[in-house]
Tab-separated table of C-alpha atoms and ligand atoms in Angstrom:
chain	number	residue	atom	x	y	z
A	71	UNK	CA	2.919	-6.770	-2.661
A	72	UNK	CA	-0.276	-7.044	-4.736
A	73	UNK	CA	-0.508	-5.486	-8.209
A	74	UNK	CA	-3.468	-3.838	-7.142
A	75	UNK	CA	-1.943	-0.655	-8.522
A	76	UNK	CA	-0.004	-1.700	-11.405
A	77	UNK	CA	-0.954	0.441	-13.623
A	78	UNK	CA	-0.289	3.468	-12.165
A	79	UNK	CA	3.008	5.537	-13.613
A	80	UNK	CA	4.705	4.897	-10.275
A	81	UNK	CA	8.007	3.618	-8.949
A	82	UNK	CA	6.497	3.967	-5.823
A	83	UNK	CA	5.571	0.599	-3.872
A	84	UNK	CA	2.274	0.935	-1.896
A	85	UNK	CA	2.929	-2.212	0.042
A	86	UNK	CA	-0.945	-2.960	0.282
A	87	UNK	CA	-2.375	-5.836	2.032
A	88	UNK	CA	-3.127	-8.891	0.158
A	89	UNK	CA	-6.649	-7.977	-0.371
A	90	UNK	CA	-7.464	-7.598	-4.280
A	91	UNK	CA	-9.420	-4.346	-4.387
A	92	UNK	CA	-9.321	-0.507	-3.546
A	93	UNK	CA	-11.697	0.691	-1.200
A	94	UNK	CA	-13.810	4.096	-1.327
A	95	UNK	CA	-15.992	4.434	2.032
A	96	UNK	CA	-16.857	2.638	4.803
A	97	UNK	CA	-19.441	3.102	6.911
A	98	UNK	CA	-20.485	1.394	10.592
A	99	UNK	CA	-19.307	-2.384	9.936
A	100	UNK	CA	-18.733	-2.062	6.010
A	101	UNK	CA	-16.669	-0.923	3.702
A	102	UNK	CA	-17.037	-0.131	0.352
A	103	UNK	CA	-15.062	-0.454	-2.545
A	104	UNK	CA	-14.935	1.592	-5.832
A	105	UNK	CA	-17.666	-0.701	-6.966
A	106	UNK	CA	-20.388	0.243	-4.165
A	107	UNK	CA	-19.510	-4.158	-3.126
A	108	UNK	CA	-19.930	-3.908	0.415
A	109	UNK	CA	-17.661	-5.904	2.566
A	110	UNK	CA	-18.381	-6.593	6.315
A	111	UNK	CA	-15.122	-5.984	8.684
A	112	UNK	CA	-14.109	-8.326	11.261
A	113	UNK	CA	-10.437	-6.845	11.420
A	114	UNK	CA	-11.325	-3.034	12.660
A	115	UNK	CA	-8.000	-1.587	11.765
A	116	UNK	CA	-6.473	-3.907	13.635
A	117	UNK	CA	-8.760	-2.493	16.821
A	118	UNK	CA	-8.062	0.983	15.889
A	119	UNK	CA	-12.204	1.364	14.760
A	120	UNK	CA	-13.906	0.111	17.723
A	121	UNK	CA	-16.733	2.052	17.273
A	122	UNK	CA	-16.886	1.405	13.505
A	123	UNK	CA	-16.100	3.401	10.428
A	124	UNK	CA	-16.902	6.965	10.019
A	125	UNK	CA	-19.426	6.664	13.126
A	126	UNK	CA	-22.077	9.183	12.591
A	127	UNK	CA	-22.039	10.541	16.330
A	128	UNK	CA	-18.399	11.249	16.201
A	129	UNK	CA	-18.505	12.719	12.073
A	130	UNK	CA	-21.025	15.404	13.785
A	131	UNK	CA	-19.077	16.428	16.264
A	132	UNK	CA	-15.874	16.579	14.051
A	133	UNK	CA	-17.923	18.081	11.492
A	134	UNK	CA	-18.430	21.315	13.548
A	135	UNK	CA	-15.440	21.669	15.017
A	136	UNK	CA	-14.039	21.885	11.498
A	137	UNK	CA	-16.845	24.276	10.055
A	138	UNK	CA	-16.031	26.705	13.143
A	139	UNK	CA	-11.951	26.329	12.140
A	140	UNK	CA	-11.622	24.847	15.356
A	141	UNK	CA	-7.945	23.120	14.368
A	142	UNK	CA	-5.168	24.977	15.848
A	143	UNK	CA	-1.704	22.881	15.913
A	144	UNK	CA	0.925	24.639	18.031
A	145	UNK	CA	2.406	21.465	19.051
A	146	UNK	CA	1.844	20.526	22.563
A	147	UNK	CA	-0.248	23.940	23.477
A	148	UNK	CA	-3.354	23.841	25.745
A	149	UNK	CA	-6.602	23.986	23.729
A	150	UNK	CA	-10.605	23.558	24.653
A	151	UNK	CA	-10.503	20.414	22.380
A	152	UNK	CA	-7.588	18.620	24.603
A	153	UNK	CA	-8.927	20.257	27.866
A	154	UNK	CA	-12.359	18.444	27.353
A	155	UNK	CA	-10.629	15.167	26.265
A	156	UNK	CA	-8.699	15.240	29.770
A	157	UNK	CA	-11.619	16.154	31.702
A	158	UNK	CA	-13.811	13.505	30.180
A	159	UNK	CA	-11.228	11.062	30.814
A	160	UNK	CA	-10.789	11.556	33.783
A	161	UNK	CA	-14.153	11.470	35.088
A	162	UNK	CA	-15.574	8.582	32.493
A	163	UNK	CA	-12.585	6.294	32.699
A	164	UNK	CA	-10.071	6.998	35.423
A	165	UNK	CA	-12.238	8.305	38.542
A	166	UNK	CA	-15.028	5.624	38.135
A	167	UNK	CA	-12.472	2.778	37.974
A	168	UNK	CA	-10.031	4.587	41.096
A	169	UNK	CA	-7.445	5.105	38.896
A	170	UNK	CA	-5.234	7.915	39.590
A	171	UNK	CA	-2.850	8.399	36.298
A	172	UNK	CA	-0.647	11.582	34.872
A	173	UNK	CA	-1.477	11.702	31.459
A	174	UNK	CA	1.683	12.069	28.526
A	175	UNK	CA	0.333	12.560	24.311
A	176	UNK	CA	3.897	10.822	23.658
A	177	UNK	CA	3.473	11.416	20.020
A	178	UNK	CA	0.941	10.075	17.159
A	179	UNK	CA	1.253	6.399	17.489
A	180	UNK	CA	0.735	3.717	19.327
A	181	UNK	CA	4.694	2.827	19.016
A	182	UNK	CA	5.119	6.525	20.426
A	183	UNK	CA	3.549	5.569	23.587
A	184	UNK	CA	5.567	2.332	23.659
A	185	UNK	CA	8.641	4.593	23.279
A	186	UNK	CA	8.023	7.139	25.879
A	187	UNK	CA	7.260	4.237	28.457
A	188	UNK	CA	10.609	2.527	28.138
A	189	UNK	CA	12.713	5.671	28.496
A	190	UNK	CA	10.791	7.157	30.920
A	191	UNK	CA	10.896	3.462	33.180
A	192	UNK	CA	14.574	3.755	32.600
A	193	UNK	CA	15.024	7.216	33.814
A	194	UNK	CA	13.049	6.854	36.626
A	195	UNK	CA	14.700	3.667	37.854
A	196	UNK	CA	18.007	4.463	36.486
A	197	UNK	CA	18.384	0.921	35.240
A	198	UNK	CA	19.140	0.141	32.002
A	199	UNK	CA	17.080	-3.450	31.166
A	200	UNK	CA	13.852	-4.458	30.118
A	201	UNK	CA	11.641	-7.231	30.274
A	202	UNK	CA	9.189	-8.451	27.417
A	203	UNK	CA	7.552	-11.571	26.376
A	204	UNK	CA	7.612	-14.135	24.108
A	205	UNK	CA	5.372	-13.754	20.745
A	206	UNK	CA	5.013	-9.711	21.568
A	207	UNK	CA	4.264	-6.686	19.468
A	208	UNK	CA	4.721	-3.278	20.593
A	209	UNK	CA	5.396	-0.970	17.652
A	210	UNK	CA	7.893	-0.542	14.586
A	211	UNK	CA	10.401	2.150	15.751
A	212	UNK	CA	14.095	0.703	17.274
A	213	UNK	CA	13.008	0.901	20.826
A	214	UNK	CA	9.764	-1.329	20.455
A	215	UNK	CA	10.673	-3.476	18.023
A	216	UNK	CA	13.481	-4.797	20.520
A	217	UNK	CA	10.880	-5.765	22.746
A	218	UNK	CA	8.939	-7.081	19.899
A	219	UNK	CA	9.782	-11.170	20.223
A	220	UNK	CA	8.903	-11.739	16.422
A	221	UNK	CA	12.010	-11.546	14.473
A	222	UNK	CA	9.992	-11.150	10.647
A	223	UNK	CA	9.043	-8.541	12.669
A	224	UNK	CA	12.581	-6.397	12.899
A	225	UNK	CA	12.466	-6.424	9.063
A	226	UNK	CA	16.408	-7.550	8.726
A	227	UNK	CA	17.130	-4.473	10.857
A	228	UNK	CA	18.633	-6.668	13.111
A	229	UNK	CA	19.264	-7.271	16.383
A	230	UNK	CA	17.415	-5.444	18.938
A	231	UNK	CA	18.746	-2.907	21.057
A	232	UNK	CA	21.044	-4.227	24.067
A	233	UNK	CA	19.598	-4.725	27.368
A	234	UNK	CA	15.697	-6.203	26.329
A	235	UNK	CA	15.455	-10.236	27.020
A	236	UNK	CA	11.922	-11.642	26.183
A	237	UNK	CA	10.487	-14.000	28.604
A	238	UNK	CA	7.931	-16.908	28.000
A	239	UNK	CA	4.246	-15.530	28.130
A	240	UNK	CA	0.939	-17.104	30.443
A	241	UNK	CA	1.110	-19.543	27.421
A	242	UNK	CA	4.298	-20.733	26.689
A	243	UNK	CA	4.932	-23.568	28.837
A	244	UNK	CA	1.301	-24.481	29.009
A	245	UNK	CA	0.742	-24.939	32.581
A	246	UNK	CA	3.757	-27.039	33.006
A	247	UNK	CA	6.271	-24.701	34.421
A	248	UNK	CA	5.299	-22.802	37.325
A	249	UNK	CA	4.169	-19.253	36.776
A	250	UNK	CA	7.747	-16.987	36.623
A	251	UNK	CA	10.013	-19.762	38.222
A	252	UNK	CA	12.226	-19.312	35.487
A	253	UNK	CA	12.134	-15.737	35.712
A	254	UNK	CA	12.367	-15.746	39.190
A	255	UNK	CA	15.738	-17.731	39.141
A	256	UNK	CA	17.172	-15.307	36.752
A	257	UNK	CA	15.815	-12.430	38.910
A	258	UNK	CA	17.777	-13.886	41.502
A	259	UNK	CA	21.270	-15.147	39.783
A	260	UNK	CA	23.411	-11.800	39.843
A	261	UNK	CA	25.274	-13.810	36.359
A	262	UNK	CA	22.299	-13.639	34.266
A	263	UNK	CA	22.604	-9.914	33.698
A	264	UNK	CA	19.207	-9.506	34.507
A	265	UNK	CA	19.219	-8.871	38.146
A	266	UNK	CA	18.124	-5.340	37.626
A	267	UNK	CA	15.362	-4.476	34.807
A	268	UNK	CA	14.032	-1.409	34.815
A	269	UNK	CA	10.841	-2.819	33.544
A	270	UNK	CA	8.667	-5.484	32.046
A	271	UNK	CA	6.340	-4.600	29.498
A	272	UNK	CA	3.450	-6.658	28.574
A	273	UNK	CA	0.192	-7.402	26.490
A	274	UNK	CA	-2.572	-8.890	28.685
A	275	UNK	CA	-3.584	-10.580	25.477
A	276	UNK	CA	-1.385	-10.776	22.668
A	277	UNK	CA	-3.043	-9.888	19.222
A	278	UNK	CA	-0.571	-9.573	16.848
A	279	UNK	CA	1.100	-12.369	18.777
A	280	UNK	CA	-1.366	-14.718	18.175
A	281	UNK	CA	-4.810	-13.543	20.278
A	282	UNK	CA	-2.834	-15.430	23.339
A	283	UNK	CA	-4.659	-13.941	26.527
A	284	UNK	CA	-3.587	-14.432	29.638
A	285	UNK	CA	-4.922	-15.330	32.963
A	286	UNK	CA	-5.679	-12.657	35.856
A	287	UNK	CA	-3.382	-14.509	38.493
A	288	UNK	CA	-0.652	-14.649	36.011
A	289	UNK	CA	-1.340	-10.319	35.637
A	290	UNK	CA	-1.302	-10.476	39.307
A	291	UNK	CA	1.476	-12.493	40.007
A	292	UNK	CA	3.442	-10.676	37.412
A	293	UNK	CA	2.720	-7.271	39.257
A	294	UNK	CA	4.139	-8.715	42.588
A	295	UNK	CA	6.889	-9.884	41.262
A	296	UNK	CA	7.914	-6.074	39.437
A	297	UNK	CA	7.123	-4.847	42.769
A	298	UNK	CA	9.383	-7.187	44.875
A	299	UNK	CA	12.286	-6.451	42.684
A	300	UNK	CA	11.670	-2.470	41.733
A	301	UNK	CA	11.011	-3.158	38.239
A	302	UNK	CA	7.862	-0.931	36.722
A	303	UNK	CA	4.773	-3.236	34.862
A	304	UNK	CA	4.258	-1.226	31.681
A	305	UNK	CA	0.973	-2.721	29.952
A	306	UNK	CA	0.865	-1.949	26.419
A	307	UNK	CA	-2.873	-1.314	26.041
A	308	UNK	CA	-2.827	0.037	22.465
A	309	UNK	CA	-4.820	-2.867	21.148
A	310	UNK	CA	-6.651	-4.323	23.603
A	311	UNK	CA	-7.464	-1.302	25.644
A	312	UNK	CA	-10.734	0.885	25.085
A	313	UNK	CA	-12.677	-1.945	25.278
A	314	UNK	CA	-11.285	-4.630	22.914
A	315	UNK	CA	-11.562	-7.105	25.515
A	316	UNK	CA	-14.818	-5.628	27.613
A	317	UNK	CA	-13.985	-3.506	30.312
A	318	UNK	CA	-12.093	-0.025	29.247
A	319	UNK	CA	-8.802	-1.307	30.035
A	320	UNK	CA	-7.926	-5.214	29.222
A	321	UNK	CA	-6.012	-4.868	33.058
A	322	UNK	CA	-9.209	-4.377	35.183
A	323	UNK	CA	-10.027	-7.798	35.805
A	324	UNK	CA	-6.362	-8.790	37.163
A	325	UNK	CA	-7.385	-5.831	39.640
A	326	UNK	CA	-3.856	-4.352	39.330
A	327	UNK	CA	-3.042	-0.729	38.525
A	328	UNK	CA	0.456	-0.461	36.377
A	329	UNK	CA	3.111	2.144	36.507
A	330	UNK	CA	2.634	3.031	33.201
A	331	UNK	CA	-0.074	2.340	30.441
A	332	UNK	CA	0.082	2.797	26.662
A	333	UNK	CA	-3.158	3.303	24.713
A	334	UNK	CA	-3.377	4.473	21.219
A	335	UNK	CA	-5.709	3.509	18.350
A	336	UNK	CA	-9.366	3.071	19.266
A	337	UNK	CA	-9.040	6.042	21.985
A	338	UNK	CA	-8.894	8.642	19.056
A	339	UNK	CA	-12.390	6.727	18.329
A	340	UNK	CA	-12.874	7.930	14.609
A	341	UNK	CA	-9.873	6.050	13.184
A	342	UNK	CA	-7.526	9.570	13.665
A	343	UNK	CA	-4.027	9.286	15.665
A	344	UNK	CA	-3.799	9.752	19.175
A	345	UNK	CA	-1.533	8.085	21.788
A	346	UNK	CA	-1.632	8.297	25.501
A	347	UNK	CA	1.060	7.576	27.804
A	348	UNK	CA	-0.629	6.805	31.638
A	349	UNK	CA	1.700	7.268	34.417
A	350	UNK	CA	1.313	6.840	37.738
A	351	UNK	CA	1.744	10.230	39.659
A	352	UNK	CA	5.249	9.326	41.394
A	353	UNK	CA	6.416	8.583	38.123
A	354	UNK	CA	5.949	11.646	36.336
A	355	UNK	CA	9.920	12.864	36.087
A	356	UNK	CA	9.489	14.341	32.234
A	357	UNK	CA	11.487	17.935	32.168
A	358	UNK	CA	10.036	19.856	29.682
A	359	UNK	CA	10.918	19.073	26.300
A	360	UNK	CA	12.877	15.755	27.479
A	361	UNK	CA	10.324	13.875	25.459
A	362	UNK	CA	8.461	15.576	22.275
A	363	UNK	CA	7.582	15.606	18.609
A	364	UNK	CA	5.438	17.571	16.459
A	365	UNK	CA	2.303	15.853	16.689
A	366	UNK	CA	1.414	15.407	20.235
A	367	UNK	CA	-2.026	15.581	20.431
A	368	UNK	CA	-3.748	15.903	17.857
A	369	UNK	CA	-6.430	18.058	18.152
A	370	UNK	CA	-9.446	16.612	15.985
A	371	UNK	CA	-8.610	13.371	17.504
A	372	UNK	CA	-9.049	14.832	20.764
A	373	UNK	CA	-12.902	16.280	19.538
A	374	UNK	CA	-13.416	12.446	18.257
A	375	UNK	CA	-12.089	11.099	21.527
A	376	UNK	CA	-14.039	12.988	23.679
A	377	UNK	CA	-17.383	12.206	22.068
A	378	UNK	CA	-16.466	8.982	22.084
A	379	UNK	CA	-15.992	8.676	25.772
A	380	UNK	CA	-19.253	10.150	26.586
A	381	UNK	CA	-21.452	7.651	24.042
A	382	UNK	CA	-19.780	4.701	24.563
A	383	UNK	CA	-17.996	4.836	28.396
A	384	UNK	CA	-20.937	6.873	30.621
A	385	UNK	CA	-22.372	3.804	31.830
A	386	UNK	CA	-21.411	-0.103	31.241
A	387	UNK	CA	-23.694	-0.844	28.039
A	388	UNK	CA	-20.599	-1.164	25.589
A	389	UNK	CA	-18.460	-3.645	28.231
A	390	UNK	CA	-21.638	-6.018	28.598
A	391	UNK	CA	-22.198	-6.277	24.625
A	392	UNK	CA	-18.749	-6.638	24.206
A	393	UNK	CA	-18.368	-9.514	26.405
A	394	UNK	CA	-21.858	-10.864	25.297
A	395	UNK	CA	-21.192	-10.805	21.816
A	396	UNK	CA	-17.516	-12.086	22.360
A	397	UNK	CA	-19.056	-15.421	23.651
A	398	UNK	CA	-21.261	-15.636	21.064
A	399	UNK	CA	-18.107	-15.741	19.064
A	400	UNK	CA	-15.910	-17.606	21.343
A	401	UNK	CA	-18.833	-20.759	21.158
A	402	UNK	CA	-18.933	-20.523	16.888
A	403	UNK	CA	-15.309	-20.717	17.307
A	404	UNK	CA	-15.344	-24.019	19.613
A	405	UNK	CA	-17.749	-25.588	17.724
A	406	UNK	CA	-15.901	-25.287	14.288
A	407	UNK	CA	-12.257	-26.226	15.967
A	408	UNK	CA	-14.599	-29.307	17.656
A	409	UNK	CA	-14.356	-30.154	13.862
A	410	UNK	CA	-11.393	-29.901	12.787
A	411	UNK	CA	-8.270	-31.683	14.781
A	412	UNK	CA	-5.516	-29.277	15.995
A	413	UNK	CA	-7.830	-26.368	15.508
A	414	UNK	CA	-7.969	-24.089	18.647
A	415	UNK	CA	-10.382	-21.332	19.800
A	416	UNK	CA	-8.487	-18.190	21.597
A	417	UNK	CA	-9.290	-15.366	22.971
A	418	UNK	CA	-11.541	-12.706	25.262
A	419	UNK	CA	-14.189	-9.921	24.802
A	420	UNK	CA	-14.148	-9.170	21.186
A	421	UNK	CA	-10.512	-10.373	20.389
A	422	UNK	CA	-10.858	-14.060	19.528
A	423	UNK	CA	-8.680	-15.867	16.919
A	424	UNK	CA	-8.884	-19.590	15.780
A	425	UNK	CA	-5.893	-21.666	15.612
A	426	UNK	CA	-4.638	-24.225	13.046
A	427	UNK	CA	-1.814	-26.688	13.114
A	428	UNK	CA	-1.403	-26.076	9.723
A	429	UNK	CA	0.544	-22.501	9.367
A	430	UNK	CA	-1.133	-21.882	5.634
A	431	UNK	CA	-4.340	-22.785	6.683
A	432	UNK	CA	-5.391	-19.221	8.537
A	433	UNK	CA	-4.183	-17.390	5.405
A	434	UNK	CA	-6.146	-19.603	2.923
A	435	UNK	CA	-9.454	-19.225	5.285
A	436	UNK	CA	-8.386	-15.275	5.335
A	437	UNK	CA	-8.619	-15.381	1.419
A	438	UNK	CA	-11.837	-17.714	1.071
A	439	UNK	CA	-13.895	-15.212	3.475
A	440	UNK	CA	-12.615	-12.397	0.685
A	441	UNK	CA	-14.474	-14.031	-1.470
A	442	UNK	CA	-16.953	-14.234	0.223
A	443	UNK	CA	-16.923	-10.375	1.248
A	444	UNK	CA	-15.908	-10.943	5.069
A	445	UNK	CA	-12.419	-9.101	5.832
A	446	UNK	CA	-10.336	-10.644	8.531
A	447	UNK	CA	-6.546	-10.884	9.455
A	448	UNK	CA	-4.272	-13.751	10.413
A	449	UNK	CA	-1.811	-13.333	13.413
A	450	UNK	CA	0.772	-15.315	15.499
A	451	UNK	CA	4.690	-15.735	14.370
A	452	UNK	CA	3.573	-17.909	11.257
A	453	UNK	CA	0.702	-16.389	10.598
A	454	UNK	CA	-1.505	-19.264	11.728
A	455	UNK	CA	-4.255	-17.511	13.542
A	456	UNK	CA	-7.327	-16.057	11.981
A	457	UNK	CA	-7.943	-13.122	13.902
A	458	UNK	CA	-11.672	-11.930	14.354
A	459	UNK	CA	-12.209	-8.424	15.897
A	460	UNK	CA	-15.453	-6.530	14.547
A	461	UNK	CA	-16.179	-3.385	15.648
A	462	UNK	CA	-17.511	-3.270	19.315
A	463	UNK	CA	-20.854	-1.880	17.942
A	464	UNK	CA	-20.868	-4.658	15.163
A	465	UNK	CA	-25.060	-5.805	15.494
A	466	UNK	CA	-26.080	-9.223	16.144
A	467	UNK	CA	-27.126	-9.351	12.569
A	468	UNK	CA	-23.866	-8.364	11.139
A	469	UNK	CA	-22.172	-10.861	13.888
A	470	UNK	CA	-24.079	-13.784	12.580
A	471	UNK	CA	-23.701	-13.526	8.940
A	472	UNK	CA	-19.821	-12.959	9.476
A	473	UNK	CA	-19.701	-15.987	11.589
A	474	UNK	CA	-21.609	-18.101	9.420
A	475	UNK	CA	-19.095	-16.479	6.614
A	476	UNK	CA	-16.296	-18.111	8.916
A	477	UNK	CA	-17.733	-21.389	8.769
A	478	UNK	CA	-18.337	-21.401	5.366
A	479	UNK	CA	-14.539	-20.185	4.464
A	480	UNK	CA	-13.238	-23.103	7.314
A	481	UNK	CA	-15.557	-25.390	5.602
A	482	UNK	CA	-14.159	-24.426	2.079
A	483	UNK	CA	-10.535	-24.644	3.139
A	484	UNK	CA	-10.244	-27.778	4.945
A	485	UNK	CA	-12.963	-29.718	3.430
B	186	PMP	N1	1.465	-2.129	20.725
B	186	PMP	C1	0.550	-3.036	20.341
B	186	PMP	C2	0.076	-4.038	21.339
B	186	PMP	C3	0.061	-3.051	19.032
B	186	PMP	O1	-0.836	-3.971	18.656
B	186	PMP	C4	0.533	-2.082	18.133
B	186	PMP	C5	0.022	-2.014	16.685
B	186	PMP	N2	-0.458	-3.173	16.139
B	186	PMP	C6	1.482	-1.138	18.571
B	186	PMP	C7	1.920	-1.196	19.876
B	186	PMP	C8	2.034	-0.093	17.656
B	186	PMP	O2	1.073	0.857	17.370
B	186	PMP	P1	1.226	1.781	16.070
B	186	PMP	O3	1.125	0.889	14.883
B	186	PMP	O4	0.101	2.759	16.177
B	186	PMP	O5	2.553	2.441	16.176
């Protein structure tokens, strides 16, 4: 914790993040703090502000839904704000990419979604186990964090629930395994306990994990192989989906379509909570009131999502930038790990991260682009990846002075 607060009368603990100042506003690709200093944002709320802060086209919209008292909360009752939203997603995102998915609001948060996926992949299957990977994040509450494979990440709350077994990720044997053969074998051996998940529940690209993508034929085989042996594929989309990596959902170019998907951050598009759970038509076995909470969908969220949709996902403008501008980034990041030995460039679309042998080193760099008014994260189970994710509408402009910010905090760190 940072003393940012210190001298304010409170026991409470605000449990900040390591950055040194309190901010005020933020607009587009900046935020401000209480001083007016203007710092650019390659973090994004951790992909929860993909269309940047307070984005005017979205504010207007919000705007006069609140000036006409718009805002009715009756939990999970239907209203013009969450009809629109469904009707906009299904004919921006779901119809144009064949997609045919029930749609669940399993609660506020992204760990919500996560939630509603595992029990409802348990009840449907009526088997008990499930599947994750090594290095993955899927949410804070009991049920995610067990299939969370970052122990700082359970928080001493200790061991996850029974029945969850992580499994090594695209990445983890580096090529020198065959895809799933280990899986496969313990698929297969009825003493390994794991002859029947109910599920397997992945990130196409981890971010928290460490921006570790991974390949289309390892998506693909990964679907065969739930299908051979009844298990559902659950991809946890809630920070790589709405167009983190370029197309809407980071699944598209494995040319799969999962049982279930979770989204949640970027998809309220103005920064306000919304989760989706996506489930495949035979797989919608909810009873009412087997799965709710107080704030299922949230209706301002659903005015922000909606205008989001139509800007940003009417035609394929947003998916092109997004991958243009990611390799823009992704070729900044070679060059400077060309320059430094151990240093690795990872990543798709907008989600790249640079690698360092050194564990500290991503933290100092984190620090050193502080000071130089750039904001960025660090990921991976040591913290040893600097994670850049702008805003999808970041400009060129703004892309170039953060990445020559990058260079200049590498430069300053490892020098
Ligand atoms: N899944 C993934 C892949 C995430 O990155 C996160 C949040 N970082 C979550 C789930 C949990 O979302 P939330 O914090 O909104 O509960």
């Amino acid at each position: 914790m940072n003393d940012i607060f210190a001298t304010l009368e409170s026991e409470v603990r605000s449990y900040s993040r390591t950055w040194p100042t309190v901010f005020d506003r933020a607009r587009g690709s900046y935020l401000y703090d209480e001083d007016g200093t203007p710092y650019l944002d390659f973090f994004a709320g951790a992909g929860a502000l993909n269309y940047g802060h307070n984005n005017p086209v979205l504010k207007k919209k919000l705007l006069e839904y609140l000036e006409r008292d718009g805002v009715t909360h009756g939990l999970d009752q239907s209203t013009v704000a969450k009809r629109q939203f469904l009707e906009t997603f299904q004919e921006t995102v779901l119809k144009p990419r064949g997609l045919n998915y029930k749609i669940q609001f399993p609660g506020p948060t992204g760990t919500n979604s996560v939630e509603s996926a595992l029990k409802l992949a348990r009840k449907i299957t009526g088997r008990e186990s499930i599947i994750s990977f090594t290095n993955a994040f899927h949410g804070m509450t009991l049920g995610s964090l067990s299939v969370t494979g970052n122990s700082m990440k359970r928080g001493g709350a200790g061991i996850p629930l029974v029945h969850a077994t992580p499994m090594p990720y695209d990445d983890y044997f580096d090529g020198q395994v065959p895809d799933f053969l280990y899986f496969e074998k313990m698929l297969e051996d009825s003493g390994s306990g794991l002859n029947e998940p109910a599920a397997v529940i992945v990130e196409t690209l981890q971010g928290e994990g460490g921006i570790n993508s991974s390949r289309p034929e390892w998506l693909r085989g990964l679907y065969e192989l739930c299908q051979k042996h009844g298990m559902l594929m659950i991809v946890d989309d809630v920070q790589m989906g709405c167009g983190r990596t370029g197309p809407f959902f980071s699944f598209e170019e494995a040319g799969i379509q999962p049982d279930i998907v979770c989204l949640s951050k970027s998809i309220g598009g103005y920064g306000l909570p919304l989760a989706l759970t996506l489930i495949k038509p035979e797989h919608d076995v909810w009873e009412p009131g087997e799965h709710n909470g107080t704030f299922r969908g949230n209706n301002p969220a659903f005015v922000t999502a909606t205008e989001a949709l139509r800007q940003y996902w009417s035609d394929d403008t947003l998916e092109k930038s997004t991958i243009a501008k990611g390799e823009r980034v992704g070729a900044v990041l070679e060059e400077i790990a060309s320059q430094h030995k151990g240093a690795v460039a990872k990543g798709r679309g907008l989600a790249r991260g640079l690698g360092f042998e050194d564990t500290d080193v991503a933290g100092k760099v984190s620090k050193a682009a502080f000071d130089r008014k750039l904001l960025m994260e660090t990921s991976g189970p040591s913290s040893e990846v600097l994670k850049i994710m702008p805003p999808l509408t970041v400009s060129d402009d703004e892309l170039e002075q953060g990445l020559q910010i990058v260079r200049d905090s590498v430069q300053a760190v490892l020098a």
